[in-house]
Amino acid sequence: MKLHLQRDSLMSAVAWAARTLPGRPTQPILAGLRLATTEGFVSLSSFDREVSSVAELATDAVAEQVVILPGRLLADIVKALPHDDVLLEWEGTRATIRSGKVSFSLPTLPAEEYPPLPADPQPIGVIPGADLARCVTQVAIASGKDESLVMLTGIRVEIDGPTMTMAATDRYRLAVQEVAWRCDDDTRQTNLLIPARTLVDVSRSMGQAGDVTIGLAGDAGAERLIGFSAQGRRSTSRLLDAEFPKYRSLLPTESTTEATMATTAVLEAVRRVSIVAERTTPVRCSFAGGELSMRAGSGDDATAEESVEISLAGDPIEIAFNPGFLIDGLAALGTAEVTMAFTEPRKPMVMTSEQAGAYRYLLMPIRLTG
Amino acid sequence: MIDDPGADEPSGHDADTVSHRVGDVGCTILHVDMDAFYASVAVRDHPQLRGRPVIVAAAGHRGVVLSATYEARAYGVRSAMPIAQAHRLCPSAVIVPPAHAAYAQASGQVMDILRSFTPLVEPLSLDEAFLDVAGARRLLGSPRFIGEQIRAAVREQTGLTCSVGVAGSKLLAKLATNAGKPDGLTVIPPADVAQFLHPLDVTALWGIGARTAHRLGELGVRTVADLIEVPLTTLERAFGANQAHRLAALARGEDPRPVVSDVPDRSFGAEHTFDEDVLDSERLTAMLLALCERTAARLRRAAVRGRTVVVKVRRADLVTLTRSRTLDHPTDRGQELYAAARGLYAGLRWERARIRLIGLRVSGLVSSAEATEQLTLGQADRGWREVDVARDRAVARFGEDAVTPARLLGGTHSARSGPHAGGMPVKPPQHPTPHGAGPPPGAPG
């Protein structure tokens, strides 16, 4: 088989497909990038048994054939090609890549060992890529990194007809956001748990891609696979089979203190004072009068203080937080103003913004003394 | 000392201040400073020097005065003065070389005395420390009385004299000490703060250095009384808001810094050598749990929490490995220690090895008062911490077997049953809920 390709479109297709090449493959064959031709097209894909990525390219293929090439090597070669025209050719156990005056010859991997790719999921709706990316970014900051708590490494996605609600928590904070989308069935109700890493990666890659089609595979109520596709790029991910915590009851329904302030001002202030805070030491916040004063560091160690103007409604409060968690929430908001609502120094703070829709970022404080 | 009224009348030196006649309510900070420390040690150890001007300085003419007796100070000799100058001022002075070992020994003795009054001792140097006696008053008496006791104890046990300042803040306590030196005790009750501070030069205030003093001088401020008179807005213009507030607070004798005792970075741990080498991993992890529970109880008793968990395992062939892990937050909970310790033990992959000894150590200690804990969403207001508190209380009253994790029921896991039991008799296994110690019958577990 001989394919004439254009370097830049090949490079972007290979980059997309190579994203999900497993770093340490459970089977050697999974380190390969799979090329499958049909008349006029070639699709490039990788699969690590959890996640798959497929990119399609128009080319001068004349028949259906499959070849597996060493994935990382192919990606490195394609990135380095000197000329716009690329010729990709394979025959038996060797493949050749030519461009300008360079020629690479690489061994092919045994195609018969490559596991079947997951079937394309059934489309259930469409969401603008930018909306998907924004929602996922805001929620994913709260997802857990601890692989021993699998249910927390996912982003919970609740589809309720035209409304999609996403939630993630690592037990210390909880982020919830809603996003509108075009669902095929306004009565559709499904709850999914998608690995956060995959969802972040896919939404970031498809953020610029216009409309993203979402599909599901598996029985209704017991879906096994979610798929995303946009402009010739597709990705599937296995869903997590774990129970996400019942988070709705954690969302406070009332507050006794509400402070509104400029997001950038408080974000920069937290960043500054937390220079002296160690990874898990708190920033102490005092909301009183027209001021939020923050302190970090203690005793003989370095300390820092800064205050920010706020407009306060309700009782003054003194409360302490992990500065990294505060920064995550403030940075994810992306709005000019932020409102923080409290009840008690040992109860969660809720961060919202009028410009951020239904977004809520719950953060548990740090208890200062035993 | 020639004139030593302190020996009979501990507060003799402040007899001419009003503080002597007024109470010491609200004065819980003590500042203790040894009098002419190096020089006094030299005189104590060389009695023939008593009554003579003595200067401690390293040999050679380029050295500086490290310390001088009050007899030498009477000639104008001061610490940090070049030797040559000191010699000119007081040609009769005896110059002795420093004896650092003797100072360290005396200092250790003094600090031990201070810590016998309260654990809240913050040493500033070898010969100087702050104490917070707020919690010791009920037991030991008024701060003035405690100060007198300290002075008597130091004199008796070290043969040296010290001066004590008693006030409501570190700043004032230190000033009080200087006012009573040598061999005196001064109390600055809250009502007398202004009277005491106002005549002082601003440089006497801790934290006002030469530069700040110079800039204050430009505002016409020389004494604390002058400083009090300056409107805050003027100070803010000259020094910025933060510094202005700090200066105003200093002028009022306010100093928010607490007395911080230095908790040495120690560790707590326990280990157990089995009577015979053990292969059964169930028995090993149960022993690990027992060690964790025991160590956690000791951490709680000492009011500290640790962050680093170290597991030590020795095989029958005496090969010994240790593995450690640092937790997210300091803990004094047996279950949290055990979760980490079990993971470390499993990581050794010694399932098939015969084990002779297993040990646990917790380091990276912080005082429980300073420990912080990231709360989790939906966390019950009352939880395992309350269980631990209740259990510690039951154990204090009914003995170590009063309450124990169910897994450790049955004699073979008891950490106290081995040769490291410290002479404790081995009790037969018994039900862990003596009357009144456990949950009431029918209570949820």
Short mmCIF file of C-alpha atoms in Angstrom, two decimals, chain B residues 3-397:
data_model
loop_
_atom_site.label_atom_id
_atom_site.label_comp_id
_atom_site.label_asym_id
_atom_site.label_seq_id
_atom_site.Cartn_x
_atom_site.Cartn_y
_atom_site.Cartn_z
CA ASP B 3 25.27 44.94 97.78
CA ASP B 4 22.95 42.01 97.53
CA PRO B 5 19.61 42.84 99.07
CA GLY B 6 18.00 40.32 96.71
CA ALA B 7 19.26 37.50 98.83
CA ASP B 8 16.95 38.39 101.67
CA GLU B 9 14.39 40.49 99.90
CA PRO B 10 13.85 39.16 96.41
CA SER B 11 12.07 42.22 95.13
CA GLY B 12 14.38 44.69 96.74
CA HIS B 13 15.52 46.31 93.53
CA ASP B 14 12.14 47.41 92.42
CA ALA B 15 11.22 48.69 95.85
CA ASP B 16 11.30 52.22 94.55
CA THR B 17 8.79 51.58 91.78
CA VAL B 18 5.05 51.55 92.28
CA SER B 19 4.82 48.06 90.89
CA HIS B 20 6.03 46.66 94.13
CA ARG B 21 2.85 47.64 95.85
CA VAL B 22 0.45 46.65 93.14
CA GLY B 23 -0.80 43.24 92.09
CA ASP B 24 0.40 41.24 89.16
CA VAL B 25 -2.97 40.34 87.66
CA GLY B 26 -2.69 39.90 83.90
CA CYS B 27 1.08 39.61 84.06
CA THR B 28 1.69 36.07 82.93
CA ILE B 29 4.84 36.56 80.87
CA LEU B 30 8.13 36.15 82.71
CA HIS B 31 11.49 37.11 81.32
CA VAL B 32 14.46 35.53 83.06
CA ASP B 33 17.96 36.81 82.36
CA MET B 34 21.13 35.63 84.09
CA ASP B 35 23.20 38.46 85.55
CA ALA B 36 26.54 38.94 83.75
CA PHE B 37 26.32 35.27 82.87
CA TYR B 38 29.82 34.37 81.64
CA ALA B 39 31.51 36.56 84.21
CA SER B 40 29.35 35.21 87.03
CA VAL B 41 30.19 31.64 86.08
CA ALA B 42 33.87 32.55 86.10
CA VAL B 43 33.58 34.09 89.58
CA ARG B 44 31.59 31.13 90.87
CA ASP B 45 34.21 28.69 89.59
CA HIS B 46 37.13 30.83 90.80
CA PRO B 47 36.07 32.21 94.19
CA GLN B 48 39.32 34.14 94.52
CA LEU B 49 37.88 36.53 91.88
CA ARG B 50 34.87 37.44 93.99
CA GLY B 51 34.51 41.17 94.47
CA ARG B 52 37.04 42.03 91.76
CA PRO B 53 36.33 43.48 88.32
CA VAL B 54 36.35 40.49 85.99
CA ILE B 55 36.17 40.54 82.20
CA VAL B 56 35.58 37.45 80.07
CA ALA B 57 37.28 37.74 76.70
CA ALA B 58 39.13 35.52 74.31
CA ALA B 59 42.92 35.79 74.54
CA GLY B 60 44.68 38.43 72.47
CA HIS B 61 44.38 42.15 72.24
CA ARG B 62 42.01 42.18 69.32
CA GLY B 63 39.19 40.46 71.15
CA VAL B 64 36.05 42.02 72.56
CA VAL B 65 34.44 41.85 75.98
CA LEU B 66 32.06 38.90 76.10
CA SER B 67 30.88 39.60 79.61
CA ALA B 68 31.92 41.68 82.61
CA THR B 69 31.05 41.61 86.29
CA TYR B 70 29.15 44.54 87.72
CA GLU B 71 32.37 45.59 89.46
CA ALA B 72 33.94 46.01 86.01
CA ARG B 73 30.82 47.63 84.59
CA ALA B 74 31.14 50.28 87.26
CA TYR B 75 34.24 51.45 85.36
CA GLY B 76 32.26 51.70 82.13
CA VAL B 77 33.18 48.33 80.72
CA ARG B 78 30.45 46.97 78.45
CA SER B 79 29.85 43.83 76.43
CA ALA B 80 31.19 43.89 72.86
CA MET B 81 33.73 46.59 73.76
CA PRO B 82 37.26 46.03 72.41
CA ILE B 83 39.56 44.56 75.03
CA ALA B 84 42.08 47.34 74.68
CA GLN B 85 39.46 49.95 75.48
CA ALA B 86 38.14 47.91 78.41
CA HIS B 87 41.65 47.60 79.76
CA ARG B 88 42.14 51.36 79.55
CA LEU B 89 38.91 51.97 81.42
CA CYS B 90 39.62 49.41 84.10
CA PRO B 91 43.31 48.49 84.30
CA SER B 92 42.77 46.44 87.45
CA ALA B 93 40.31 44.05 85.77
CA VAL B 94 41.13 40.37 85.64
CA ILE B 95 40.69 39.06 82.12
CA VAL B 96 39.69 35.40 81.97
CA PRO B 97 39.23 33.28 78.86
CA PRO B 98 35.74 31.96 78.06
CA ALA B 99 34.83 28.49 79.35
CA HIS B 100 32.07 27.46 77.00
CA ALA B 101 31.57 24.01 78.46
CA ALA B 102 30.85 25.55 81.86
CA TYR B 103 28.36 28.02 80.33
CA ALA B 104 26.53 25.27 78.46
CA GLN B 105 26.34 23.19 81.62
CA ALA B 106 25.02 26.09 83.70
CA SER B 107 22.59 27.08 80.96
CA GLY B 108 21.19 23.56 80.76
CA GLN B 109 20.72 23.58 84.52
CA VAL B 110 18.91 26.92 84.41
CA MET B 111 16.61 25.88 81.55
CA ASP B 112 15.76 22.68 83.41
CA ILE B 113 14.81 24.75 86.44
CA LEU B 114 12.60 26.99 84.29
CA ARG B 115 10.91 23.98 82.66
CA SER B 116 10.14 22.59 86.10
CA PHE B 117 7.81 25.58 86.53
CA THR B 118 6.10 25.42 83.13
CA PRO B 119 6.71 23.64 79.83
CA LEU B 120 6.13 26.98 78.06
CA VAL B 121 9.75 28.10 78.12
CA GLU B 122 11.21 29.92 75.13
CA PRO B 123 14.99 30.21 75.44
CA LEU B 124 16.41 33.25 73.64
CA SER B 125 20.02 32.38 74.24
CA LEU B 126 22.12 30.48 76.78
CA ASP B 127 21.26 32.89 79.57
CA GLU B 128 17.85 34.30 78.74
CA ALA B 129 14.34 32.91 78.36
CA PHE B 130 10.66 33.80 78.32
CA LEU B 131 8.09 31.84 80.29
CA ASP B 132 4.32 31.93 80.05
CA VAL B 133 2.95 31.03 83.48
CA ALA B 134 -0.74 31.60 82.66
CA GLY B 135 -1.40 27.90 83.13
CA ALA B 136 0.83 27.49 86.18
CA ARG B 137 -0.81 30.09 88.40
CA ARG B 138 -3.34 27.81 90.06
CA LEU B 139 -0.68 25.28 90.86
CA LEU B 140 2.23 27.50 91.72
CA GLY B 141 0.82 30.86 92.75
CA SER B 142 1.00 34.39 91.40
CA PRO B 143 3.48 35.29 88.64
CA ARG B 144 5.47 37.40 91.11
CA PHE B 145 5.65 34.46 93.49
CA ILE B 146 6.71 32.14 90.67
CA GLY B 147 9.40 34.65 89.69
CA GLU B 148 10.72 34.69 93.23
CA GLN B 149 10.69 30.90 93.36
CA ILE B 150 12.65 30.78 90.12
CA ARG B 151 15.24 33.22 91.43
CA ALA B 152 15.66 31.22 94.63
CA ALA B 153 15.92 27.91 92.76
CA VAL B 154 18.50 29.27 90.31
CA ARG B 155 20.57 30.70 93.16
CA GLU B 156 20.47 27.50 95.19
CA GLN B 157 21.08 25.07 92.37
CA THR B 158 23.61 26.97 90.24
CA GLY B 159 25.18 29.48 92.62
CA LEU B 160 24.33 32.21 90.08
CA THR B 161 21.92 35.12 90.20
CA CYS B 162 19.32 36.11 87.68
CA SER B 163 16.86 38.94 87.19
CA VAL B 164 13.21 38.43 86.41
CA GLY B 165 10.71 40.70 84.68
CA VAL B 166 6.99 40.05 85.04
CA ALA B 167 4.49 41.72 82.74
CA GLY B 168 1.69 41.17 80.26
CA SER B 169 3.81 40.94 77.13
CA LYS B 170 7.27 39.85 76.06
CA LEU B 171 8.21 43.43 75.30
CA LEU B 172 7.34 44.66 78.78
CA ALA B 173 8.74 41.63 80.60
CA LYS B 174 12.13 42.16 78.99
CA LEU B 175 12.10 45.84 79.86
CA ALA B 176 11.10 44.94 83.40
CA THR B 177 14.08 42.62 83.75
CA ASN B 178 16.49 45.33 82.68
CA ALA B 179 14.93 47.73 85.17
CA GLY B 180 15.59 45.32 88.03
CA LYS B 181 19.10 44.26 87.12
CA PRO B 182 21.16 42.90 88.72
CA ASP B 183 19.57 40.27 90.91
CA GLY B 184 16.13 41.86 90.97
CA LEU B 185 12.52 41.18 90.20
CA THR B 186 10.28 43.79 88.63
CA VAL B 187 6.58 43.57 87.96
CA ILE B 188 4.86 45.94 85.54
CA PRO B 189 1.14 45.70 86.27
CA PRO B 190 -1.14 46.87 83.44
CA ALA B 191 -2.00 50.06 85.31
CA ASP B 192 1.66 51.08 85.45
CA VAL B 193 2.58 50.37 81.86
CA ALA B 194 2.28 53.97 80.69
CA GLN B 195 4.18 55.36 83.66
CA PHE B 196 6.94 52.82 83.09
CA LEU B 197 7.23 53.22 79.34
CA HIS B 198 6.80 56.93 78.77
CA PRO B 199 10.17 58.16 80.04
CA LEU B 200 12.06 55.50 78.09
CA ASP B 201 13.97 56.27 74.94
CA VAL B 202 12.19 54.76 71.91
CA THR B 203 15.25 52.64 71.17
CA ALA B 204 14.48 50.73 74.37
CA LEU B 205 11.47 49.25 72.60
CA TRP B 206 12.21 45.91 71.07
CA GLY B 207 12.11 46.19 67.30
CA ILE B 208 12.97 49.86 67.01
CA GLY B 209 16.43 49.91 65.56
CA ALA B 210 18.76 52.72 64.64
CA ARG B 211 17.04 53.51 61.33
CA THR B 212 13.54 53.67 62.72
CA ALA B 213 14.81 55.70 65.65
CA HIS B 214 16.47 58.11 63.25
CA ARG B 215 13.29 58.59 61.24
CA LEU B 216 11.31 59.03 64.45
CA GLY B 217 13.88 61.62 65.50
CA GLU B 218 13.04 63.57 62.35
CA LEU B 219 9.46 63.67 63.61
CA GLY B 220 10.73 65.04 66.92
CA VAL B 221 10.19 61.74 68.68
CA ARG B 222 12.81 60.65 71.20
CA THR B 223 10.93 59.07 74.10
CA VAL B 224 7.99 56.71 74.20
CA ALA B 225 5.91 59.57 75.56
CA ASP B 226 6.75 61.54 72.42
CA LEU B 227 5.73 58.58 70.29
CA ILE B 228 2.37 58.26 72.04
CA GLU B 229 1.64 61.87 71.19
CA VAL B 230 2.13 61.39 67.42
CA PRO B 231 -1.19 60.95 65.60
CA LEU B 232 -1.51 57.62 63.84
CA THR B 233 -2.08 59.35 60.50
CA THR B 234 1.30 61.06 60.81
CA LEU B 235 2.97 57.74 61.55
CA GLU B 236 1.17 56.16 58.60
CA ARG B 237 2.47 58.84 56.28
CA ALA B 238 6.01 58.33 57.49
CA PHE B 239 6.10 54.55 57.90
CA GLY B 240 3.14 53.02 56.06
CA ALA B 241 0.05 51.55 57.70
CA ASN B 242 1.52 48.29 59.02
CA GLN B 243 4.64 49.75 60.56
CA ALA B 244 2.62 52.66 61.99
CA HIS B 245 0.26 50.32 63.79
CA ARG B 246 3.17 48.31 65.06
CA LEU B 247 4.91 51.39 66.44
CA ALA B 248 1.73 52.59 68.11
CA ALA B 249 1.26 49.14 69.67
CA LEU B 250 4.86 49.09 70.90
CA ALA B 251 4.40 52.50 72.46
CA ARG B 252 1.45 51.10 74.40
CA GLY B 253 3.58 48.14 75.50
CA GLU B 254 1.61 45.72 73.34
CA ASP B 255 3.39 42.76 71.87
CA PRO B 256 1.18 39.98 70.53
CA ARG B 257 3.93 37.40 70.14
CA PRO B 258 3.23 34.35 72.26
CA VAL B 259 5.82 32.42 74.22
CA VAL B 260 6.72 29.49 72.01
CA SER B 261 8.46 26.57 73.63
CA ASP B 262 10.71 24.74 71.25
CA VAL B 263 9.51 21.19 70.91
CA PRO B 264 12.59 19.18 70.10
CA ASP B 265 12.10 16.99 67.07
CA ARG B 266 11.91 13.74 68.91
CA SER B 267 10.08 10.63 67.96
CA PHE B 268 7.88 8.09 69.62
CA GLY B 269 8.00 4.43 68.87
CA ALA B 270 7.73 0.88 70.04
CA GLU B 271 9.05 -2.41 68.83
CA HIS B 272 8.43 -6.01 69.63
CA THR B 273 10.72 -9.00 69.45
CA PHE B 274 8.75 -12.21 69.11
CA ASP B 275 9.49 -15.15 71.40
CA GLU B 276 9.85 -17.25 68.30
CA ASP B 277 10.18 -16.14 64.69
CA VAL B 278 6.81 -15.51 63.08
CA LEU B 279 5.66 -16.40 59.58
CA ASP B 280 1.96 -15.71 59.99
CA SER B 281 1.35 -12.30 58.37
CA GLU B 282 -1.97 -12.03 60.19
CA ARG B 283 -0.11 -12.14 63.49
CA LEU B 284 2.50 -9.68 62.26
CA THR B 285 0.02 -7.06 61.11
CA ALA B 286 -1.97 -7.48 64.30
CA MET B 287 1.22 -6.77 66.23
CA LEU B 288 1.80 -3.75 64.01
CA LEU B 289 -1.69 -2.53 64.87
CA ALA B 290 -0.99 -2.99 68.57
CA LEU B 291 2.26 -1.01 68.23
CA CYS B 292 0.40 1.74 66.35
CA GLU B 293 -2.31 1.98 68.98
CA ARG B 294 0.23 2.08 71.76
CA THR B 295 2.36 4.71 70.05
CA ALA B 296 -0.72 6.79 69.23
CA ALA B 297 -1.76 6.75 72.87
CA ARG B 298 1.70 7.97 73.87
CA LEU B 299 1.54 10.75 71.26
CA ARG B 300 -1.81 11.84 72.66
CA ARG B 301 -0.47 11.78 76.20
CA ALA B 302 2.42 13.99 75.15
CA ALA B 303 0.00 16.28 73.23
CA VAL B 304 1.95 15.92 70.01
CA ARG B 305 1.20 14.53 66.56
CA GLY B 306 3.61 13.02 64.08
CA ARG B 307 3.82 13.07 60.30
CA THR B 308 6.44 10.48 59.49
CA VAL B 309 5.77 6.80 60.06
CA VAL B 310 8.73 4.42 60.07
CA VAL B 311 8.33 0.65 60.07
CA LYS B 312 11.26 -1.58 60.98
CA VAL B 313 11.23 -5.29 60.31
CA ARG B 314 13.97 -7.77 61.18
CA ARG B 315 14.00 -11.23 59.66
CA ALA B 316 15.12 -14.38 61.42
CA ASP B 317 18.43 -14.11 59.55
CA LEU B 318 18.83 -10.64 61.16
CA VAL B 319 18.47 -8.78 57.87
CA THR B 320 16.71 -5.56 58.92
CA LEU B 321 14.87 -3.10 56.72
CA THR B 322 13.16 0.16 57.58
CA ARG B 323 10.65 1.96 55.41
CA SER B 324 9.14 5.35 56.05
CA ARG B 325 6.29 7.43 54.74
CA THR B 326 5.26 11.00 55.40
CA LEU B 327 1.56 11.57 55.86
CA ASP B 328 -0.48 14.47 54.53
CA HIS B 329 -1.05 15.80 58.01
CA PRO B 330 0.31 15.03 61.46
CA THR B 331 -1.71 12.45 63.36
CA ASP B 332 -2.05 10.92 66.79
CA ARG B 333 -4.55 8.30 65.67
CA GLY B 334 -3.67 4.62 65.78
CA GLN B 335 -5.81 3.80 62.75
CA GLU B 336 -4.07 6.38 60.58
CA LEU B 337 -0.64 5.20 61.72
CA TYR B 338 -1.68 1.64 61.02
CA ALA B 339 -2.95 2.43 57.51
CA ALA B 340 0.48 3.84 56.66
CA ALA B 341 2.44 1.18 58.55
CA ARG B 342 0.57 -1.70 56.94
CA GLY B 343 1.27 -0.26 53.49
CA LEU B 344 4.96 0.06 54.32
CA TYR B 345 5.09 -3.49 55.64
CA ALA B 346 3.28 -4.84 52.57
CA GLY B 347 5.75 -2.94 50.37
CA LEU B 348 8.60 -5.04 51.79
CA ARG B 349 7.10 -8.14 50.14
CA TRP B 350 8.35 -10.31 52.95
CA GLU B 351 5.26 -12.48 53.11
CA ARG B 352 7.33 -15.63 53.14
CA ALA B 353 10.00 -14.44 55.54
CA ARG B 354 10.24 -15.47 59.16
CA ILE B 355 10.12 -12.28 61.20
CA ARG B 356 11.97 -11.82 64.44
CA LEU B 357 11.19 -8.20 65.26
CA ILE B 358 8.74 -5.59 64.14
CA GLY B 359 8.86 -1.94 65.16
CA LEU B 360 7.14 1.34 64.57
CA ARG B 361 8.39 4.89 65.00
CA VAL B 362 6.64 8.21 64.49
CA SER B 363 8.66 11.38 63.98
CA GLY B 364 8.13 14.85 62.56
CA LEU B 365 6.30 15.81 65.72
CA VAL B 366 4.30 18.99 66.18
CA SER B 367 2.43 20.05 69.26
CA SER B 368 -1.24 19.16 69.09
CA ALA B 369 -2.11 22.80 69.74
CA GLU B 370 -0.33 23.77 66.53
CA ALA B 371 -1.44 20.80 64.48
CA THR B 372 -3.87 21.53 61.71
CA GLU B 373 -6.22 19.16 60.02
CA GLN B 374 -7.76 19.49 56.59
CA LEU B 375 -11.43 18.71 57.19
CA THR B 376 -13.30 16.53 54.73
CA LEU B 377 -16.71 17.10 53.22
CA GLY B 378 -19.51 15.49 55.14
CA GLN B 379 -17.16 14.78 58.03
CA ALA B 380 -19.06 14.15 61.24
CA ASP B 381 -18.51 16.87 63.82
CA ARG B 382 -17.69 14.18 66.29
CA GLY B 383 -15.75 11.18 65.13
CA TRP B 384 -12.76 9.00 65.84
CA ARG B 385 -11.03 11.75 67.75
CA GLU B 386 -13.80 11.62 70.34
CA VAL B 387 -13.53 7.83 70.42
CA ASP B 388 -9.82 8.14 71.14
CA VAL B 389 -10.41 10.68 73.88
CA ALA B 390 -13.02 8.45 75.50
CA ARG B 391 -10.75 5.46 75.17
CA ASP B 392 -7.77 7.24 76.70
CA ARG B 393 -9.98 8.17 79.62
CA ALA B 394 -11.17 4.59 80.06
CA VAL B 395 -7.61 3.30 79.82
CA ALA B 396 -6.43 5.83 82.38
CA ARG B 397 -9.06 4.60 84.76
#
